mmCIF file with all atom_site columns, C-alpha atoms in Angstrom:
data_model
loop_
_atom_site.group_PDB
_atom_site.id
_atom_site.type_symbol
_atom_site.label_atom_id
_atom_site.label_alt_id
_atom_site.label_comp_id
_atom_site.label_asym_id
_atom_site.label_entity_id
_atom_site.label_seq_id
_atom_site.pdbx_PDB_ins_code
_atom_site.Cartn_x
_atom_site.Cartn_y
_atom_site.Cartn_z
_atom_site.occupancy
_atom_site.B_iso_or_equiv
_atom_site.pdbx_formal_charge
_atom_site.auth_seq_id
_atom_site.auth_comp_id
_atom_site.auth_asym_id
_atom_site.auth_atom_id
_atom_site.pdbx_PDB_model_num
ATOM 1   C CA . UNK A 1 1   ? -0.369 16.333 -36.801 1.00 0.00 ? 1   UNK A CA 1
ATOM 2   C CA . UNK A 1 2   ? -2.299 14.630 -33.783 1.00 0.00 ? 2   UNK A CA 1
ATOM 3   C CA . UNK A 1 3   ? -0.792 11.328 -32.224 1.00 0.00 ? 3   UNK A CA 1
ATOM 4   C CA . UNK A 1 4   ? -2.868 8.727  -30.833 1.00 0.00 ? 4   UNK A CA 1
ATOM 5   C CA . UNK A 1 5   ? -0.861 7.903  -27.367 1.00 0.00 ? 5   UNK A CA 1
ATOM 6   C CA . UNK A 1 6   ? -2.272 4.493  -27.091 1.00 0.00 ? 6   UNK A CA 1
ATOM 7   C CA . UNK A 1 7   ? -1.017 3.510  -30.791 1.00 0.00 ? 7   UNK A CA 1
ATOM 8   C CA . UNK A 1 8   ? 2.397  5.239  -30.180 1.00 0.00 ? 8   UNK A CA 1
ATOM 9   C CA . UNK A 1 9   ? 2.761  3.366  -26.911 1.00 0.00 ? 9   UNK A CA 1
ATOM 10  C CA . UNK A 1 10  ? 1.605  -0.018 -28.390 1.00 0.00 ? 10  UNK A CA 1
ATOM 11  C CA . UNK A 1 11  ? 4.112  0.433  -31.363 1.00 0.00 ? 11  UNK A CA 1
ATOM 12  C CA . UNK A 1 12  ? 6.917  1.260  -28.849 1.00 0.00 ? 12  UNK A CA 1
ATOM 13  C CA . UNK A 1 13  ? 6.423  -1.777 -26.936 1.00 0.00 ? 13  UNK A CA 1
ATOM 14  C CA . UNK A 1 14  ? 6.061  -3.922 -30.110 1.00 0.00 ? 14  UNK A CA 1
ATOM 15  C CA . UNK A 1 15  ? 9.308  -2.518 -31.399 1.00 0.00 ? 15  UNK A CA 1
ATOM 16  C CA . UNK A 1 16  ? 11.527 -2.790 -28.287 1.00 0.00 ? 16  UNK A CA 1
ATOM 17  C CA . UNK A 1 17  ? 9.846  -5.933 -27.109 1.00 0.00 ? 17  UNK A CA 1
ATOM 18  C CA . UNK A 1 18  ? 7.545  -6.395 -24.006 1.00 0.00 ? 18  UNK A CA 1
ATOM 19  C CA . UNK A 1 19  ? 10.344 -7.876 -21.960 1.00 0.00 ? 19  UNK A CA 1
ATOM 20  C CA . UNK A 1 20  ? 12.766 -4.954 -22.575 1.00 0.00 ? 20  UNK A CA 1
ATOM 21  C CA . UNK A 1 21  ? 9.861  -2.500 -22.111 1.00 0.00 ? 21  UNK A CA 1
ATOM 22  C CA . UNK A 1 22  ? 9.018  -4.035 -18.685 1.00 0.00 ? 22  UNK A CA 1
ATOM 23  C CA . UNK A 1 23  ? 12.703 -3.783 -17.699 1.00 0.00 ? 23  UNK A CA 1
ATOM 24  C CA . UNK A 1 24  ? 12.957 -0.129 -18.765 1.00 0.00 ? 24  UNK A CA 1
ATOM 25  C CA . UNK A 1 25  ? 9.887  0.562  -16.775 1.00 0.00 ? 25  UNK A CA 1
ATOM 26  C CA . UNK A 1 26  ? 11.312 -1.267 -13.755 1.00 0.00 ? 26  UNK A CA 1
ATOM 27  C CA . UNK A 1 27  ? 14.441 0.617  -14.030 1.00 0.00 ? 27  UNK A CA 1
ATOM 28  C CA . UNK A 1 28  ? 12.646 4.053  -14.291 1.00 0.00 ? 28  UNK A CA 1
ATOM 29  C CA . UNK A 1 29  ? 10.699 3.159  -11.325 1.00 0.00 ? 29  UNK A CA 1
ATOM 30  C CA . UNK A 1 30  ? 13.488 2.105  -9.355  1.00 0.00 ? 30  UNK A CA 1
ATOM 31  C CA . UNK A 1 31  ? 15.535 5.236  -10.353 1.00 0.00 ? 31  UNK A CA 1
ATOM 32  C CA . UNK A 1 32  ? 12.572 7.390  -9.299  1.00 0.00 ? 32  UNK A CA 1
ATOM 33  C CA . UNK A 1 33  ? 12.433 5.723  -5.836  1.00 0.00 ? 33  UNK A CA 1
ATOM 34  C CA . UNK A 1 34  ? 16.158 6.154  -5.504  1.00 0.00 ? 34  UNK A CA 1
ATOM 35  C CA . UNK A 1 35  ? 15.828 9.860  -6.496  1.00 0.00 ? 35  UNK A CA 1
ATOM 36  C CA . UNK A 1 36  ? 13.156 10.698 -4.094  1.00 0.00 ? 36  UNK A CA 1
ATOM 37  C CA . UNK A 1 37  ? 14.790 8.891  -1.190  1.00 0.00 ? 37  UNK A CA 1
ATOM 38  C CA . UNK A 1 38  ? 18.029 10.711 -1.763  1.00 0.00 ? 38  UNK A CA 1
ATOM 39  C CA . UNK A 1 39  ? 16.215 13.900 -2.279  1.00 0.00 ? 39  UNK A CA 1
ATOM 40  C CA . UNK A 1 40  ? 14.651 13.347 1.096   1.00 0.00 ? 40  UNK A CA 1
ATOM 41  C CA . UNK A 1 41  ? 17.673 12.522 2.722   1.00 0.00 ? 41  UNK A CA 1
ATOM 42  C CA . UNK A 1 42  ? 19.234 15.762 1.176   1.00 0.00 ? 42  UNK A CA 1
ATOM 43  C CA . UNK A 1 43  ? 16.687 18.149 2.201   1.00 0.00 ? 43  UNK A CA 1
ATOM 44  C CA . UNK A 1 44  ? 16.438 16.607 5.849   1.00 0.00 ? 44  UNK A CA 1
ATOM 45  C CA . UNK A 1 45  ? 20.152 16.756 6.347   1.00 0.00 ? 45  UNK A CA 1
ATOM 46  C CA . UNK A 1 46  ? 20.376 20.376 5.084   1.00 0.00 ? 46  UNK A CA 1
ATOM 47  C CA . UNK A 1 47  ? 17.550 21.404 7.179   1.00 0.00 ? 47  UNK A CA 1
ATOM 48  C CA . UNK A 1 48  ? 18.922 19.795 10.207  1.00 0.00 ? 48  UNK A CA 1
ATOM 49  C CA . UNK A 1 49  ? 22.220 21.555 9.787   1.00 0.00 ? 49  UNK A CA 1
ATOM 50  C CA . UNK A 1 50  ? 20.373 24.780 8.970   1.00 0.00 ? 50  UNK A CA 1
ATOM 51  C CA . UNK A 1 51  ? 18.568 24.620 12.234  1.00 0.00 ? 51  UNK A CA 1
ATOM 52  C CA . UNK A 1 52  ? 21.598 24.045 14.358  1.00 0.00 ? 52  UNK A CA 1
ATOM 53  C CA . UNK A 1 53  ? 23.401 26.935 12.735  1.00 0.00 ? 53  UNK A CA 1
ATOM 54  C CA . UNK A 1 54  ? 20.589 29.652 13.094  1.00 0.00 ? 54  UNK A CA 1
ATOM 55  C CA . UNK A 1 55  ? 19.703 28.612 16.653  1.00 0.00 ? 55  UNK A CA 1
ATOM 56  C CA . UNK A 1 56  ? 23.352 28.748 17.690  1.00 0.00 ? 56  UNK A CA 1
ATOM 57  C CA . UNK A 1 57  ? 23.716 32.177 16.005  1.00 0.00 ? 57  UNK A CA 1
ATOM 58  C CA . UNK A 1 58  ? 20.402 33.743 17.236  1.00 0.00 ? 58  UNK A CA 1
ATOM 59  C CA . UNK A 1 59  ? 20.358 32.158 20.680  1.00 0.00 ? 59  UNK A CA 1
ATOM 60  C CA . UNK A 1 60  ? 16.708 31.394 19.898  1.00 0.00 ? 60  UNK A CA 1
ATOM 61  C CA . UNK A 1 61  ? 14.548 28.627 18.392  1.00 0.00 ? 61  UNK A CA 1
ATOM 62  C CA . UNK A 1 62  ? 14.156 28.122 14.578  1.00 0.00 ? 62  UNK A CA 1
ATOM 63  C CA . UNK A 1 63  ? 10.868 30.038 14.282  1.00 0.00 ? 63  UNK A CA 1
ATOM 64  C CA . UNK A 1 64  ? 12.592 32.928 16.162  1.00 0.00 ? 64  UNK A CA 1
ATOM 65  C CA . UNK A 1 65  ? 15.502 32.942 13.919  1.00 0.00 ? 65  UNK A CA 1
ATOM 66  C CA . UNK A 1 66  ? 13.276 32.987 10.932  1.00 0.00 ? 66  UNK A CA 1
ATOM 67  C CA . UNK A 1 67  ? 11.421 36.098 12.282  1.00 0.00 ? 67  UNK A CA 1
ATOM 68  C CA . UNK A 1 68  ? 14.879 37.907 12.586  1.00 0.00 ? 68  UNK A CA 1
ATOM 69  C CA . UNK A 1 69  ? 15.298 37.119 8.973   1.00 0.00 ? 69  UNK A CA 1
ATOM 70  C CA . UNK A 1 70  ? 11.670 38.163 7.874   1.00 0.00 ? 70  UNK A CA 1
ATOM 71  C CA . UNK A 1 71  ? 11.719 41.394 9.896   1.00 0.00 ? 71  UNK A CA 1
ATOM 72  C CA . UNK A 1 72  ? 14.857 42.504 8.103   1.00 0.00 ? 72  UNK A CA 1
ATOM 73  C CA . UNK A 1 73  ? 13.074 42.421 4.808   1.00 0.00 ? 73  UNK A CA 1
ATOM 74  C CA . UNK A 1 74  ? 9.553  43.546 6.155   1.00 0.00 ? 74  UNK A CA 1
ATOM 75  C CA . UNK A 1 75  ? 10.029 45.990 8.947   1.00 0.00 ? 75  UNK A CA 1
ATOM 76  C CA . UNK A 1 76  ? 6.838  46.801 10.685  1.00 0.00 ? 76  UNK A CA 1
ATOM 77  C CA . UNK A 1 77  ? 5.194  43.396 10.497  1.00 0.00 ? 77  UNK A CA 1
ATOM 78  C CA . UNK A 1 78  ? 2.518  42.739 13.015  1.00 0.00 ? 78  UNK A CA 1
ATOM 79  C CA . UNK A 1 79  ? 2.161  39.850 15.430  1.00 0.00 ? 79  UNK A CA 1
ATOM 80  C CA . UNK A 1 80  ? -0.627 38.604 13.208  1.00 0.00 ? 80  UNK A CA 1
ATOM 81  C CA . UNK A 1 81  ? 1.617  38.780 10.153  1.00 0.00 ? 81  UNK A CA 1
ATOM 82  C CA . UNK A 1 82  ? 4.365  36.890 11.879  1.00 0.00 ? 82  UNK A CA 1
ATOM 83  C CA . UNK A 1 83  ? 2.152  34.422 13.100  1.00 0.00 ? 83  UNK A CA 1
ATOM 84  C CA . UNK A 1 84  ? 0.975  33.604 9.676   1.00 0.00 ? 84  UNK A CA 1
ATOM 85  C CA . UNK A 1 85  ? 4.487  33.442 8.161   1.00 0.00 ? 85  UNK A CA 1
ATOM 86  C CA . UNK A 1 86  ? 5.594  31.178 11.049  1.00 0.00 ? 86  UNK A CA 1
ATOM 87  C CA . UNK A 1 87  ? 2.480  29.088 11.076  1.00 0.00 ? 87  UNK A CA 1
ATOM 88  C CA . UNK A 1 88  ? 2.144  29.707 14.755  1.00 0.00 ? 88  UNK A CA 1
ATOM 89  C CA . UNK A 1 89  ? -0.805 30.554 16.957  1.00 0.00 ? 89  UNK A CA 1
ATOM 90  C CA . UNK A 1 90  ? -1.139 34.180 18.143  1.00 0.00 ? 90  UNK A CA 1
ATOM 91  C CA . UNK A 1 91  ? -0.219 33.360 21.658  1.00 0.00 ? 91  UNK A CA 1
ATOM 92  C CA . UNK A 1 92  ? 2.770  31.421 20.619  1.00 0.00 ? 92  UNK A CA 1
ATOM 93  C CA . UNK A 1 93  ? 4.071  34.193 18.490  1.00 0.00 ? 93  UNK A CA 1
ATOM 94  C CA . UNK A 1 94  ? 3.538  36.732 21.438  1.00 0.00 ? 94  UNK A CA 1
ATOM 95  C CA . UNK A 1 95  ? 5.881  34.597 23.480  1.00 0.00 ? 95  UNK A CA 1
ATOM 96  C CA . UNK A 1 96  ? 8.551  34.312 20.691  1.00 0.00 ? 96  UNK A CA 1
ATOM 97  C CA . UNK A 1 97  ? 8.464  38.020 20.264  1.00 0.00 ? 97  UNK A CA 1
ATOM 98  C CA . UNK A 1 98  ? 9.026  38.484 23.939  1.00 0.00 ? 98  UNK A CA 1
ATOM 99  C CA . UNK A 1 99  ? 12.146 36.345 23.843  1.00 0.00 ? 99  UNK A CA 1
ATOM 100 C CA . UNK A 1 100 ? 13.574 38.208 20.807  1.00 0.00 ? 100 UNK A CA 1
ATOM 101 C CA . UNK A 1 101 ? 12.658 41.528 22.610  1.00 0.00 ? 101 UNK A CA 1
ATOM 102 C CA . UNK A 1 102 ? 14.473 40.343 25.761  1.00 0.00 ? 102 UNK A CA 1
ATOM 103 C CA . UNK A 1 103 ? 17.528 39.392 23.877  1.00 0.00 ? 103 UNK A CA 1
ATOM 104 C CA . UNK A 1 104 ? 17.661 42.755 22.222  1.00 0.00 ? 104 UNK A CA 1
ATOM 105 C CA . UNK A 1 105 ? 17.016 41.741 18.758  1.00 0.00 ? 105 UNK A CA 1
ATOM 106 C CA . UNK A 1 106 ? 13.491 43.127 17.991  1.00 0.00 ? 106 UNK A CA 1
ATOM 107 C CA . UNK A 1 107 ? 11.608 46.104 19.454  1.00 0.00 ? 107 UNK A CA 1
ATOM 108 C CA . UNK A 1 108 ? 7.991  46.795 19.421  1.00 0.00 ? 108 UNK A CA 1
ATOM 109 C CA . UNK A 1 109 ? 6.499  49.892 17.891  1.00 0.00 ? 109 UNK A CA 1
ATOM 110 C CA . UNK A 1 110 ? 3.060  51.385 17.965  1.00 0.00 ? 110 UNK A CA 1
ATOM 111 C CA . UNK A 1 111 ? 1.640  51.522 14.477  1.00 0.00 ? 111 UNK A CA 1
ATOM 112 C CA . UNK A 1 112 ? -0.958 53.818 12.873  1.00 0.00 ? 112 UNK A CA 1
ATOM 113 C CA . UNK A 1 113 ? -3.506 51.360 13.946  1.00 0.00 ? 113 UNK A CA 1
ATOM 114 C CA . UNK A 1 114 ? -2.866 51.539 17.626  1.00 0.00 ? 114 UNK A CA 1
ATOM 115 C CA . UNK A 1 115 ? -4.609 48.296 18.367  1.00 0.00 ? 115 UNK A CA 1
ATOM 116 C CA . UNK A 1 116 ? -1.674 46.357 16.577  1.00 0.00 ? 116 UNK A CA 1
ATOM 117 C CA . UNK A 1 117 ? 1.995  46.496 17.463  1.00 0.00 ? 117 UNK A CA 1
ATOM 118 C CA . UNK A 1 118 ? 4.683  46.454 14.851  1.00 0.00 ? 118 UNK A CA 1
ATOM 119 C CA . UNK A 1 119 ? 7.998  44.820 15.065  1.00 0.00 ? 119 UNK A CA 1
ATOM 120 C CA . UNK A 1 120 ? 11.256 45.865 13.660  1.00 0.00 ? 120 UNK A CA 1
ATOM 121 C CA . UNK A 1 121 ? 14.927 44.771 14.236  1.00 0.00 ? 121 UNK A CA 1
ATOM 122 C CA . UNK A 1 122 ? 17.203 46.482 16.515  1.00 0.00 ? 122 UNK A CA 1
ATOM 123 C CA . UNK A 1 123 ? 20.833 47.226 15.462  1.00 0.00 ? 123 UNK A CA 1
ATOM 124 C CA . UNK A 1 124 ? 21.951 44.275 17.170  1.00 0.00 ? 124 UNK A CA 1
ATOM 125 C CA . UNK A 1 125 ? 18.963 42.217 15.420  1.00 0.00 ? 125 UNK A CA 1
ATOM 126 C CA . UNK A 1 126 ? 20.278 43.488 12.009  1.00 0.00 ? 126 UNK A CA 1
ATOM 127 C CA . UNK A 1 127 ? 23.882 42.279 12.803  1.00 0.00 ? 127 UNK A CA 1
ATOM 128 C CA . UNK A 1 128 ? 22.467 38.891 13.812  1.00 0.00 ? 128 UNK A CA 1
ATOM 129 C CA . UNK A 1 129 ? 20.340 38.734 10.809  1.00 0.00 ? 129 UNK A CA 1
ATOM 130 C CA . UNK A 1 130 ? 23.342 39.200 8.320   1.00 0.00 ? 130 UNK A CA 1
ATOM 131 C CA . UNK A 1 131 ? 25.256 36.501 10.241  1.00 0.00 ? 131 UNK A CA 1
ATOM 132 C CA . UNK A 1 132 ? 22.171 34.176 9.788   1.00 0.00 ? 132 UNK A CA 1
ATOM 133 C CA . UNK A 1 133 ? 22.068 34.886 6.167   1.00 0.00 ? 133 UNK A CA 1
ATOM 134 C CA . UNK A 1 134 ? 25.866 34.284 5.639   1.00 0.00 ? 134 UNK A CA 1
ATOM 135 C CA . UNK A 1 135 ? 26.078 31.174 7.650   1.00 0.00 ? 135 UNK A CA 1
ATOM 136 C CA . UNK A 1 136 ? 23.077 29.728 5.600   1.00 0.00 ? 136 UNK A CA 1
ATOM 137 C CA . UNK A 1 137 ? 24.696 30.540 2.289   1.00 0.00 ? 137 UNK A CA 1
ATOM 138 C CA . UNK A 1 138 ? 27.971 29.064 3.416   1.00 0.00 ? 138 UNK A CA 1
ATOM 139 C CA . UNK A 1 139 ? 26.205 25.769 4.382   1.00 0.00 ? 139 UNK A CA 1
ATOM 140 C CA . UNK A 1 140 ? 24.386 25.362 0.859   1.00 0.00 ? 140 UNK A CA 1
ATOM 141 C CA . UNK A 1 141 ? 27.454 26.543 -1.057  1.00 0.00 ? 141 UNK A CA 1
ATOM 142 C CA . UNK A 1 142 ? 29.507 23.688 0.617   1.00 0.00 ? 142 UNK A CA 1
ATOM 143 C CA . UNK A 1 143 ? 26.745 21.317 -0.517  1.00 0.00 ? 143 UNK A CA 1
ATOM 144 C CA . UNK A 1 144 ? 27.113 22.644 -4.019  1.00 0.00 ? 144 UNK A CA 1
ATOM 145 C CA . UNK A 1 145 ? 30.773 22.834 -4.086  1.00 0.00 ? 145 UNK A CA 1
ATOM 146 C CA . UNK A 1 146 ? 31.582 19.678 -6.130  1.00 0.00 ? 146 UNK A CA 1
ATOM 147 C CA . UNK A 1 147 ? 29.106 20.733 -9.155  1.00 0.00 ? 147 UNK A CA 1
ATOM 148 C CA . UNK A 1 148 ? 30.830 22.042 -12.121 1.00 0.00 ? 148 UNK A CA 1
ATOM 149 C CA . UNK A 1 149 ? 29.477 25.301 -13.672 1.00 0.00 ? 149 UNK A CA 1
ATOM 150 C CA . UNK A 1 150 ? 27.259 23.345 -16.149 1.00 0.00 ? 150 UNK A CA 1
ATOM 151 C CA . UNK A 1 151 ? 25.789 21.285 -13.312 1.00 0.00 ? 151 UNK A CA 1
ATOM 152 C CA . UNK A 1 152 ? 25.131 24.389 -11.161 1.00 0.00 ? 152 UNK A CA 1
ATOM 153 C CA . UNK A 1 153 ? 23.015 25.829 -14.231 1.00 0.00 ? 153 UNK A CA 1
ATOM 154 C CA . UNK A 1 154 ? 21.029 22.637 -14.297 1.00 0.00 ? 154 UNK A CA 1
ATOM 155 C CA . UNK A 1 155 ? 20.606 22.389 -10.620 1.00 0.00 ? 155 UNK A CA 1
ATOM 156 C CA . UNK A 1 156 ? 19.482 26.096 -10.532 1.00 0.00 ? 156 UNK A CA 1
ATOM 157 C CA . UNK A 1 157 ? 16.635 25.308 -13.065 1.00 0.00 ? 157 UNK A CA 1
ATOM 158 C CA . UNK A 1 158 ? 15.674 22.028 -11.535 1.00 0.00 ? 158 UNK A CA 1
ATOM 159 C CA . UNK A 1 159 ? 15.462 23.408 -8.059  1.00 0.00 ? 159 UNK A CA 1
ATOM 160 C CA . UNK A 1 160 ? 13.612 26.402 -9.421  1.00 0.00 ? 160 UNK A CA 1
ATOM 161 C CA . UNK A 1 161 ? 11.133 24.083 -11.200 1.00 0.00 ? 161 UNK A CA 1
ATOM 162 C CA . UNK A 1 162 ? 10.404 22.047 -8.005  1.00 0.00 ? 162 UNK A CA 1
ATOM 163 C CA . UNK A 1 163 ? 9.905  25.121 -5.828  1.00 0.00 ? 163 UNK A CA 1
ATOM 164 C CA . UNK A 1 164 ? 7.478  26.400 -8.317  1.00 0.00 ? 164 UNK A CA 1
ATOM 165 C CA . UNK A 1 165 ? 5.648  23.121 -8.316  1.00 0.00 ? 165 UNK A CA 1
ATOM 166 C CA . UNK A 1 166 ? 5.265  22.975 -4.491  1.00 0.00 ? 166 UNK A CA 1
ATOM 167 C CA . UNK A 1 167 ? 4.074  26.555 -4.124  1.00 0.00 ? 167 UNK A CA 1
ATOM 168 C CA . UNK A 1 168 ? 0.342  26.808 -3.243  1.00 0.00 ? 168 UNK A CA 1
ATOM 169 C CA . UNK A 1 169 ? -0.510 30.464 -2.509  1.00 0.00 ? 169 UNK A CA 1
ATOM 170 C CA . UNK A 1 170 ? 0.876  33.700 -1.149  1.00 0.00 ? 170 UNK A CA 1
ATOM 171 C CA . UNK A 1 171 ? 1.041  32.463 2.479   1.00 0.00 ? 171 UNK A CA 1
ATOM 172 C CA . UNK A 1 172 ? 2.668  29.328 1.575   1.00 0.00 ? 172 UNK A CA 1
ATOM 173 C CA . UNK A 1 173 ? 5.154  31.258 -0.499  1.00 0.00 ? 173 UNK A CA 1
ATOM 174 C CA . UNK A 1 174 ? 6.088  33.457 2.441   1.00 0.00 ? 174 UNK A CA 1
ATOM 175 C CA . UNK A 1 175 ? 6.710  30.412 4.516   1.00 0.00 ? 175 UNK A CA 1
ATOM 176 C CA . UNK A 1 176 ? 8.924  28.773 1.788   1.00 0.00 ? 176 UNK A CA 1
ATOM 177 C CA . UNK A 1 177 ? 11.018 31.988 1.686   1.00 0.00 ? 177 UNK A CA 1
ATOM 178 C CA . UNK A 1 178 ? 11.282 32.841 5.502   1.00 0.00 ? 178 UNK A CA 1
ATOM 179 C CA . UNK A 1 179 ? 14.923 32.098 5.706   1.00 0.00 ? 179 UNK A CA 1
ATOM 180 C CA . UNK A 1 180 ? 15.812 33.551 2.247   1.00 0.00 ? 180 UNK A CA 1
ATOM 181 C CA . UNK A 1 181 ? 18.067 36.223 1.290   1.00 0.00 ? 181 UNK A CA 1
ATOM 182 C CA . UNK A 1 182 ? 15.871 37.885 -1.230  1.00 0.00 ? 182 UNK A CA 1
ATOM 183 C CA . UNK A 1 183 ? 18.465 40.180 -2.502  1.00 0.00 ? 183 UNK A CA 1
ATOM 184 C CA . UNK A 1 184 ? 20.396 37.110 -3.728  1.00 0.00 ? 184 UNK A CA 1
ATOM 185 C CA . UNK A 1 185 ? 17.435 35.763 -5.421  1.00 0.00 ? 185 UNK A CA 1
ATOM 186 C CA . UNK A 1 186 ? 16.830 37.904 -8.487  1.00 0.00 ? 186 UNK A CA 1
ATOM 187 C CA . UNK A 1 187 ? 14.527 35.530 -10.480 1.00 0.00 ? 187 UNK A CA 1
ATOM 188 C CA . UNK A 1 188 ? 12.637 33.992 -7.649  1.00 0.00 ? 188 UNK A CA 1
ATOM 189 C CA . UNK A 1 189 ? 10.711 30.651 -8.906  1.00 0.00 ? 189 UNK A CA 1
ATOM 190 C CA . UNK A 1 190 ? 8.192  30.905 -5.980  1.00 0.00 ? 190 UNK A CA 1
ATOM 191 C CA . UNK A 1 191 ? 7.263  34.502 -6.952  1.00 0.00 ? 191 UNK A CA 1
ATOM 192 C CA . UNK A 1 192 ? 6.917  33.280 -10.557 1.00 0.00 ? 192 UNK A CA 1
ATOM 193 C CA . UNK A 1 193 ? 4.589  30.559 -9.327  1.00 0.00 ? 193 UNK A CA 1
ATOM 194 C CA . UNK A 1 194 ? 2.272  33.089 -7.899  1.00 0.00 ? 194 UNK A CA 1
ATOM 195 C CA . UNK A 1 195 ? 2.394  35.534 -11.013 1.00 0.00 ? 195 UNK A CA 1
ATOM 196 C CA . UNK A 1 196 ? 2.657  33.086 -13.999 1.00 0.00 ? 196 UNK A CA 1
ATOM 197 C CA . UNK A 1 197 ? 0.115  30.488 -14.841 1.00 0.00 ? 197 UNK A CA 1
ATOM 198 C CA . UNK A 1 198 ? 2.859  28.098 -15.963 1.00 0.00 ? 198 UNK A CA 1
ATOM 199 C CA . UNK A 1 199 ? 4.528  28.228 -12.530 1.00 0.00 ? 199 UNK A CA 1
ATOM 200 C CA . UNK A 1 200 ? 7.949  28.051 -14.062 1.00 0.00 ? 200 UNK A CA 1
ATOM 201 C CA . UNK A 1 201 ? 11.017 30.197 -13.539 1.00 0.00 ? 201 UNK A CA 1
ATOM 202 C CA . UNK A 1 202 ? 12.333 31.783 -16.461 1.00 0.00 ? 202 UNK A CA 1
ATOM 203 C CA . UNK A 1 203 ? 15.230 29.321 -17.004 1.00 0.00 ? 203 UNK A CA 1
ATOM 204 C CA . UNK A 1 204 ? 12.930 26.352 -17.159 1.00 0.00 ? 204 UNK A CA 1
ATOM 205 C CA . UNK A 1 205 ? 10.409 27.888 -19.871 1.00 0.00 ? 205 UNK A CA 1
#
């Protein structure tokens, strides 16, 4: 059966009355504005707190801290790879790597292509990475601590759907996940957004 949206909409307005319909539309609009405002405040607050935590642990800026996490998952990344994930210029990435090498967190290696230097974490860098991931997980666990088990399942689906919605391409996906503990993310909605035309995580289909 095919429905004419305009007819259904007109029938609904006539049934509930124009005044009630306008009120409902207004309430929905205000609810959406409230939700977007609160979502913005939440993401900003969590990002601010995360940045304070990771910079304190790594003793370096946010981008450098992110690179420590990335190199734990992808040892052998090049300066060019790192610059792309961090959305930095080549020269800025070189300076950032210099800082991490000086702190004993990263070391340079000569790759198969001798024109490019590969990067990997030192033993100390691996320990710092573990501390970064744990502190980050603890932060978000605290934010979720008042939700019930049922609410957590709903939140997982909603957050996954939003992540899939904003993912643009593979480079953007890497940037989104640059602080992620991928071992903890079995069904990644960002990966689904790249692999599945629907762009939805399993729980949202």
